[in-house]
Tab-separated table of N, CA and C in Angstrom:
chain	number	residue	atom	x	y	z
C	8	MET	N	21.889	-7.595	-35.428
C	8	MET	CA	22.455	-8.096	-34.191
C	8	MET	C	21.921	-7.224	-33.063
C	9	THR	N	21.464	-7.832	-32.008
C	9	THR	CA	20.948	-7.114	-30.858
C	9	THR	C	21.902	-7.308	-29.688
C	10	ILE	N	22.296	-6.202	-29.101
C	10	ILE	CA	23.202	-6.230	-27.953
C	10	ILE	C	22.491	-5.507	-26.810
C	11	PRO	N	22.486	-6.086	-25.608
C	11	PRO	CA	21.833	-5.419	-24.482
C	11	PRO	C	22.383	-3.998	-24.270
C	12	ALA	N	21.510	-3.081	-23.890
C	12	ALA	CA	21.859	-1.668	-23.758
C	12	ALA	C	23.023	-1.445	-22.795
C	13	ASP	N	23.062	-2.204	-21.683
C	13	ASP	CA	24.154	-2.003	-20.728
C	13	ASP	C	25.501	-2.392	-21.330
C	14	LEU	N	25.523	-3.427	-22.197
C	14	LEU	CA	26.779	-3.808	-22.857
C	14	LEU	C	27.189	-2.780	-23.912
C	15	VAL	N	26.207	-2.186	-24.587
C	15	VAL	CA	26.512	-1.131	-25.559
C	15	VAL	C	27.122	0.063	-24.831
C	16	ARG	N	26.546	0.439	-23.675
C	16	ARG	CA	27.107	1.560	-22.895
C	16	ARG	C	28.540	1.240	-22.447
C	17	GLN	N	28.757	0.009	-22.011
C	17	GLN	CA	30.097	-0.392	-21.569
C	17	GLN	C	31.075	-0.367	-22.750
C	18	ALA	N	30.644	-0.849	-23.913
C	18	ALA	CA	31.504	-0.820	-25.104
C	18	ALA	C	31.815	0.612	-25.507
C	19	ASP	N	30.825	1.501	-25.420
C	19	ASP	CA	31.059	2.913	-25.741
C	19	ASP	C	32.045	3.543	-24.767
C	20	GLN	N	31.913	3.208	-23.488
C	20	GLN	CA	32.833	3.738	-22.480
C	20	GLN	C	34.258	3.276	-22.769
C	21	LEU	N	34.430	1.993	-23.079
C	21	LEU	CA	35.765	1.478	-23.404
C	21	LEU	C	36.299	2.104	-24.688
C	22	ALA	N	35.421	2.302	-25.657
C	22	ALA	CA	35.850	2.908	-26.921
C	22	ALA	C	36.372	4.317	-26.683
C	23	ARG	N	35.681	5.108	-25.869
C	23	ARG	CA	36.158	6.467	-25.556
C	23	ARG	C	37.472	6.414	-24.789
C	24	GLN	N	37.546	5.503	-23.821
C	24	GLN	CA	38.749	5.380	-22.989
C	24	GLN	C	39.970	5.024	-23.830
C	25	TRP	N	39.792	4.151	-24.813
C	25	TRP	CA	40.907	3.681	-25.636
C	25	TRP	C	41.036	4.429	-26.950
C	26	ASP	N	40.141	5.399	-27.188
C	26	ASP	CA	40.145	6.168	-28.435
C	26	ASP	C	40.025	5.223	-29.637
C	27	ARG	N	39.050	4.337	-29.547
C	27	ARG	CA	38.762	3.358	-30.600
C	27	ARG	C	37.266	3.400	-30.912
C	28	SER	N	36.859	2.673	-31.930
C	28	SER	CA	35.435	2.597	-32.261
C	28	SER	C	34.771	1.484	-31.445
C	29	ARG	N	33.447	1.553	-31.324
C	29	ARG	CA	32.694	0.511	-30.643
C	29	ARG	C	32.908	-0.826	-31.355
C	30	SER	N	32.929	-0.796	-32.683
C	30	SER	CA	33.136	-2.030	-33.453
C	30	SER	C	34.473	-2.674	-33.108
C	31	TRP	N	35.517	-1.842	-32.942
C	31	TRP	CA	36.838	-2.383	-32.608
C	31	TRP	C	36.786	-3.066	-31.248
C	32	VAL	N	36.115	-2.434	-30.266
C	32	VAL	CA	36.033	-3.005	-28.918
C	32	VAL	C	35.343	-4.365	-28.966
C	33	ILE	N	34.237	-4.450	-29.689
C	33	ILE	CA	33.497	-5.718	-29.778
C	33	ILE	C	34.319	-6.776	-30.505
C	34	ALA	N	34.962	-6.376	-31.604
C	34	ALA	CA	35.793	-7.332	-32.349
C	34	ALA	C	36.959	-7.814	-31.499
C	35	GLU	N	37.566	-6.918	-30.730
C	35	GLU	CA	38.694	-7.301	-29.865
C	35	GLU	C	38.222	-8.279	-28.790
C	36	ALA	N	37.039	-8.072	-28.240
C	36	ALA	CA	36.497	-8.996	-27.233
C	36	ALA	C	36.309	-10.387	-27.833
C	37	ILE	N	35.800	-10.439	-29.040
C	37	ILE	CA	35.598	-11.737	-29.700
C	37	ILE	C	36.934	-12.411	-29.976
C	38	ARG	N	37.916	-11.629	-30.451
C	38	ARG	CA	39.248	-12.207	-30.704
C	38	ARG	C	39.839	-12.794	-29.432
C	39	ARG	N	39.707	-12.067	-28.327
C	39	ARG	CA	40.294	-12.545	-27.065
C	39	ARG	C	39.569	-13.780	-26.551
C	40	LEU	N	38.263	-13.820	-26.717
C	40	LEU	CA	37.531	-15.020	-26.315
C	40	LEU	C	37.970	-16.212	-27.148
C	41	ASP	N	38.185	-15.960	-28.422
C	41	ASP	CA	38.612	-17.027	-29.322
C	41	ASP	C	40.002	-17.527	-28.947
C	42	GLN	N	40.866	-16.635	-28.575
C	42	GLN	CA	42.244	-17.020	-28.223
C	42	GLN	C	42.340	-17.579	-26.811
C	43	GLN	N	41.389	-17.223	-25.949
C	43	GLN	CA	41.395	-17.629	-24.545
C	43	GLN	C	42.675	-17.238	-23.825
C	44	GLN	N	43.247	-16.134	-24.271
C	44	GLN	CA	44.428	-15.612	-23.578
C	44	GLN	C	44.516	-14.117	-23.832
C	45	GLN	N	45.184	-13.450	-22.956
C	45	GLN	CA	45.364	-12.016	-23.095
C	45	GLN	C	46.606	-11.755	-23.948
C	46	PRO	N	46.494	-10.936	-24.999
C	46	PRO	CA	47.695	-10.596	-25.760
C	46	PRO	C	48.603	-9.702	-24.927
C	47	ALA	N	49.873	-9.774	-25.221
C	47	ALA	CA	50.836	-8.932	-24.516
C	47	ALA	C	50.567	-7.478	-24.864
C	48	PRO	N	50.729	-6.583	-23.888
C	48	PRO	CA	50.532	-5.164	-24.186
C	48	PRO	C	51.524	-4.688	-25.249
C	49	LEU	N	51.060	-3.789	-26.086
C	49	LEU	CA	51.933	-3.201	-27.094
C	49	LEU	C	52.904	-2.245	-26.426
C	50	PRO	N	54.036	-1.917	-27.066
C	50	PRO	CA	54.962	-0.956	-26.470
C	50	PRO	C	54.232	0.356	-26.201
C	51	GLY	N	54.498	0.928	-25.013
C	51	GLY	CA	53.870	2.188	-24.648
C	51	GLY	C	52.479	2.019	-24.075
C	52	MET	N	52.053	0.779	-23.839
C	52	MET	CA	50.731	0.527	-23.283
C	52	MET	C	50.888	-0.162	-21.937
C	53	VAL	N	49.886	-0.026	-21.115
C	53	VAL	CA	49.927	-0.672	-19.807
C	53	VAL	C	48.772	-1.654	-19.705
C	54	ALA	N	48.978	-2.719	-18.961
C	54	ALA	CA	47.895	-3.675	-18.735
C	54	ALA	C	47.095	-3.177	-17.545
C	55	GLU	N	45.810	-2.976	-17.765
C	55	GLU	CA	44.946	-2.482	-16.704
C	55	GLU	C	43.731	-3.389	-16.626
C	56	ARG	N	43.524	-4.016	-15.494
C	56	ARG	CA	42.425	-4.960	-15.328
C	56	ARG	C	42.456	-6.042	-16.403
C	57	GLY	N	43.661	-6.455	-16.796
C	57	GLY	CA	43.794	-7.535	-17.762
C	57	GLY	C	43.561	-7.126	-19.198
C	58	ILE	N	43.388	-5.829	-19.458
C	58	ILE	CA	43.142	-5.353	-20.815
C	58	ILE	C	44.183	-4.305	-21.154
C	59	ALA	N	44.836	-4.472	-22.313
C	59	ALA	CA	45.857	-3.503	-22.712
C	59	ALA	C	45.179	-2.237	-23.209
C	60	ALA	N	45.502	-1.110	-22.589
C	60	ALA	CA	44.916	0.167	-23.005
C	60	ALA	C	45.970	1.259	-22.885
C	61	PRO	N	46.049	2.170	-23.829
C	61	PRO	CA	47.043	3.229	-23.746
C	61	PRO	C	46.656	4.235	-22.675
C	62	PRO	N	47.562	4.574	-21.776
C	62	PRO	CA	47.236	5.615	-20.813
C	62	PRO	C	47.113	6.956	-21.540
C	63	ARG	N	46.139	7.744	-21.180
C	63	ARG	CA	45.889	9.017	-21.862
C	63	ARG	C	47.109	9.932	-21.820
C	64	SER	N	47.849	9.905	-20.717
C	64	SER	CA	48.969	10.839	-20.572
C	64	SER	C	50.119	10.531	-21.527
C	65	THR	N	50.195	9.322	-22.087
C	65	THR	CA	51.314	8.994	-22.973
C	65	THR	C	50.990	9.212	-24.442
C	66	LEU	N	49.713	9.494	-24.759
C	66	LEU	CA	49.370	9.737	-26.154
C	66	LEU	C	49.875	11.108	-26.567
C	67	PRO	N	50.417	11.242	-27.775
C	67	PRO	CA	50.807	12.564	-28.250
C	67	PRO	C	49.579	13.460	-28.336
C	68	ALA	N	49.789	14.761	-28.271
C	68	ALA	CA	48.688	15.720	-28.314
C	68	ALA	C	47.862	15.552	-29.582
C	69	ASP	N	48.489	15.071	-30.656
C	69	ASP	CA	47.768	14.902	-31.921
C	69	ASP	C	47.068	13.547	-32.005
C	70	GLY	N	47.100	12.779	-30.922
C	70	GLY	CA	46.458	11.473	-30.938
C	70	GLY	C	47.227	10.449	-31.752
C	71	GLY	N	48.501	10.750	-32.101
C	71	GLY	CA	49.313	9.819	-32.879
C	71	GLY	C	49.098	9.935	-34.376
C	72	ARG	N	48.449	11.025	-34.824
C	72	ARG	CA	48.151	11.147	-36.254
C	72	ARG	C	49.295	11.784	-37.039
C	73	LEU	N	50.224	12.478	-36.392
C	73	LEU	CA	51.326	13.100	-37.119
C	73	LEU	C	52.476	12.120	-37.260
C	74	ASP	N	53.150	12.180	-38.398
C	74	ASP	CA	54.312	11.315	-38.553
C	74	ASP	C	55.473	11.911	-37.751
C	75	PRO	N	56.530	11.144	-37.518
C	75	PRO	CA	57.628	11.607	-36.652
C	75	PRO	C	58.265	12.914	-37.114
C	76	SER	N	58.419	13.124	-38.415
C	76	SER	CA	59.052	14.359	-38.874
C	76	SER	C	58.185	15.577	-38.552
C	77	ARG	N	56.865	15.447	-38.688
C	77	ARG	CA	55.967	16.566	-38.356
C	77	ARG	C	55.979	16.813	-36.851
C	78	ARG	N	56.070	15.741	-36.049
C	78	ARG	CA	56.128	15.915	-34.601
C	78	ARG	C	57.405	16.638	-34.188
C	79	ARG	N	58.531	16.284	-34.845
C	79	ARG	CA	59.800	16.974	-34.547
C	79	ARG	C	59.704	18.449	-34.915
C	80	MET	N	59.104	18.731	-36.090
C	80	MET	CA	58.957	20.113	-36.528
C	80	MET	C	58.096	20.899	-35.528
C	81	LEU	N	57.022	20.294	-35.061
C	81	LEU	CA	56.152	20.943	-34.087
C	81	LEU	C	56.905	21.200	-32.788
C	82	ALA	N	57.660	20.211	-32.328
C	82	ALA	CA	58.439	20.385	-31.098
C	82	ALA	C	59.460	21.504	-31.255
C	83	ASP	N	60.143	21.564	-32.403
C	83	ASP	CA	61.107	22.638	-32.655
C	83	ASP	C	60.430	24.002	-32.640
C	84	ASP	N	59.263	24.082	-33.281
C	84	ASP	CA	58.536	25.354	-33.308
C	84	ASP	C	58.089	25.782	-31.919
C	85	LEU	N	57.672	24.825	-31.102
C	85	LEU	CA	57.199	25.159	-29.761
C	85	LEU	C	58.332	25.568	-28.826
C	86	ARG	N	59.569	25.221	-29.174
C	86	ARG	CA	60.715	25.652	-28.375
C	86	ARG	C	61.031	27.133	-28.608
C	87	LEU	N	60.522	27.697	-29.703
C	87	LEU	CA	60.746	29.121	-29.979
C	87	LEU	C	59.924	29.972	-29.016
C	88	SER	N	60.403	31.180	-28.778
C	88	SER	CA	59.621	32.107	-27.959
C	88	SER	C	58.393	32.540	-28.754
C	89	PRO	N	57.375	33.048	-28.088
C	89	PRO	CA	56.197	33.523	-28.821
C	89	PRO	C	56.550	34.584	-29.867
C	90	GLU	N	57.477	35.482	-29.531
C	90	GLU	CA	57.879	36.522	-30.484
C	90	GLU	C	58.538	35.911	-31.714
C	91	ALA	N	59.402	34.907	-31.482
C	91	ALA	CA	60.088	34.265	-32.602
C	91	ALA	C	59.093	33.511	-33.482
C	92	ARG	N	58.060	32.926	-32.860
C	92	ARG	CA	57.038	32.230	-33.649
C	92	ARG	C	56.253	33.198	-34.524
C	93	VAL	N	55.930	34.371	-33.971
C	93	VAL	CA	55.206	35.378	-34.757
C	93	VAL	C	56.067	35.849	-35.927
C	94	LEU	N	57.354	36.108	-35.662
C	94	LEU	CA	58.250	36.547	-36.740
C	94	LEU	C	58.376	35.470	-37.822
C	95	ALA	N	58.478	34.210	-37.409
C	95	ALA	CA	58.574	33.121	-38.388
C	95	ALA	C	57.286	33.019	-39.206
C	96	ALA	N	56.142	33.202	-38.569
C	96	ALA	CA	54.874	33.153	-39.290
C	96	ALA	C	54.770	34.299	-40.285
C	97	GLU	N	55.221	35.490	-39.881
C	97	GLU	CA	55.196	36.635	-40.798
C	97	GLU	C	56.132	36.398	-41.982
C	98	ARG	N	57.300	35.823	-41.713
C	98	ARG	CA	58.253	35.521	-42.781
C	98	ARG	C	57.645	34.517	-43.762
C	99	THR	N	56.994	33.487	-43.227
C	99	THR	CA	56.351	32.490	-44.080
C	99	THR	C	55.232	33.123	-44.894
C	100	ALA	N	54.461	34.008	-44.266
C	100	ALA	CA	53.352	34.655	-44.969
C	100	ALA	C	53.867	35.509	-46.126
C	101	ARG	N	55.038	36.124	-45.962
C	101	ARG	CA	55.604	36.932	-47.055
C	101	ARG	C	56.137	36.046	-48.173
C	102	GLU	N	56.671	34.868	-47.836
C	102	GLU	CA	57.279	33.992	-48.831
C	102	GLU	C	56.258	33.166	-49.607
C	103	VAL	N	55.159	32.782	-48.957
C	103	VAL	CA	54.149	31.943	-49.599
C	103	VAL	C	53.106	32.854	-50.226
C	104	PRO	N	52.815	32.675	-51.510
C	104	PRO	CA	51.829	33.546	-52.141
C	104	PRO	C	50.463	33.411	-51.470
C	105	ALA	N	49.823	34.544	-51.286
C	105	ALA	CA	48.503	34.563	-50.657
C	105	ALA	C	47.487	33.894	-51.580
C	106	ARG	N	46.494	33.307	-50.989
C	106	ARG	CA	45.473	32.628	-51.763
C	106	ARG	C	44.135	33.313	-51.528
C	107	SER	N	43.412	33.537	-52.560
C	107	SER	CA	42.108	34.174	-52.447
C	107	SER	C	41.070	33.094	-52.179
C	108	TYR	N	40.687	32.946	-50.905
C	108	TYR	CA	39.763	31.874	-50.555
C	108	TYR	C	38.356	32.137	-51.071
C	109	GLY	N	38.018	33.385	-51.343
C	109	GLY	CA	36.707	33.679	-51.899
C	109	GLY	C	36.524	33.057	-53.268
C	110	ARG	N	37.596	32.863	-54.001
C	110	ARG	CA	37.505	32.287	-55.339
C	110	ARG	C	37.397	30.771	-55.307
C	111	LEU	N	37.512	30.172	-54.147
C	111	LEU	CA	37.417	28.718	-54.074
C	111	LEU	C	35.982	28.237	-54.246
C	112	PHE	N	35.016	29.114	-53.954
C	112	PHE	CA	33.617	28.720	-54.009
C	112	PHE	C	32.919	29.525	-55.093
C	113	VAL	N	32.830	28.941	-56.252
C	113	VAL	CA	32.225	29.597	-57.404
C	113	VAL	C	31.132	28.686	-57.930
C	114	SER	N	30.002	29.282	-58.269
C	114	SER	CA	28.930	28.478	-58.856
C	114	SER	C	28.506	29.093	-60.179
C	115	PHE	N	27.930	28.271	-61.033
C	115	PHE	CA	27.542	28.692	-62.377
C	115	PHE	C	26.143	28.196	-62.672
C	116	ASP	N	25.414	28.997	-63.425
C	116	ASP	CA	24.059	28.611	-63.827
C	116	ASP	C	24.073	27.713	-65.057
C	117	ARG	N	25.069	27.928	-65.909
C	117	ARG	CA	25.110	27.169	-67.166
C	117	ARG	C	26.524	26.661	-67.410
C	118	PRO	N	26.690	25.564	-68.111
C	118	PRO	CA	28.021	25.056	-68.433
C	118	PRO	C	28.848	26.076	-69.226
C	119	GLU	N	28.195	26.875	-70.057
C	119	GLU	CA	28.917	27.884	-70.849
C	119	GLU	C	29.567	28.931	-69.940
C	120	ASP	N	28.882	29.271	-68.825
C	120	ASP	CA	29.449	30.235	-67.881
C	120	ASP	C	30.724	29.678	-67.252
C	121	TYR	N	30.695	28.402	-66.928
C	121	TYR	CA	31.882	27.755	-66.364
C	121	TYR	C	33.041	27.791	-67.360
C	122	LEU	N	32.783	27.447	-68.609
C	122	LEU	CA	33.842	27.434	-69.629
C	122	LEU	C	34.409	28.832	-69.843
C	123	GLN	N	33.542	29.850	-69.808
C	123	GLN	CA	34.023	31.226	-69.949
C	123	GLN	C	34.901	31.600	-68.758
C	124	TRP	N	34.482	31.228	-67.556
C	124	TRP	CA	35.261	31.524	-66.359
C	124	TRP	C	36.626	30.840	-66.422
C	125	LYS	N	36.663	29.573	-66.853
C	125	LYS	CA	37.936	28.841	-66.957
C	125	LYS	C	38.875	29.525	-67.944
C	126	SER	N	38.345	29.994	-69.081
C	126	SER	CA	39.209	30.643	-70.078
C	126	SER	C	39.746	31.972	-69.541
C	127	LEU	N	38.927	32.732	-68.828
C	127	LEU	CA	39.394	33.993	-68.217
C	127	LEU	C	40.445	33.712	-67.140
C	128	GLU	N	40.228	32.673	-66.357
C	128	GLU	CA	41.186	32.300	-65.308
C	128	GLU	C	42.519	31.888	-65.933
C	129	ALA	N	42.454	31.085	-66.989
C	129	ALA	CA	43.671	30.619	-67.661
C	129	ALA	C	44.436	31.790	-68.284
C	130	ALA	N	43.708	32.811	-68.712
C	130	ALA	CA	44.352	33.989	-69.322
C	130	ALA	C	44.879	34.940	-68.260
C	131	GLY	N	44.611	34.648	-66.974
C	131	GLY	CA	45.092	35.505	-65.902
C	131	GLY	C	44.270	36.763	-65.726
C	132	LEU	N	43.061	36.781	-66.215
C	132	LEU	CA	42.201	37.962	-66.140
C	132	LEU	C	41.313	37.944	-64.906
C	133	LEU	N	41.377	36.912	-64.124
C	133	LEU	CA	40.593	36.855	-62.871
C	133	LEU	C	41.479	36.996	-61.674
């Protein structure tokens, strides 16, 4: 499919503005042409130039990717003073066992080396 360069630039601009993909913008244009009517704006969206688009200021800082319980937890944490947040982080660090991230990346030359490493790990010798 060939699309004129100026339309691709316009689709990219709309995609960035709406935080969507170029494919979504093109598909939405086709849907609207097919319907010959503008869909009603979704809750929390405003109609701008006849196109429903979320205003940037109303999007959550996470872009809407966190579920409501995580957003509440984040809001509660941000209400704490910086000192209280540091103390809570230190408390969590003491309660959660530390993880050795260096051991996450291990490579082996032979399958036998891997099996030996697994048996030592299972025995708690690593």
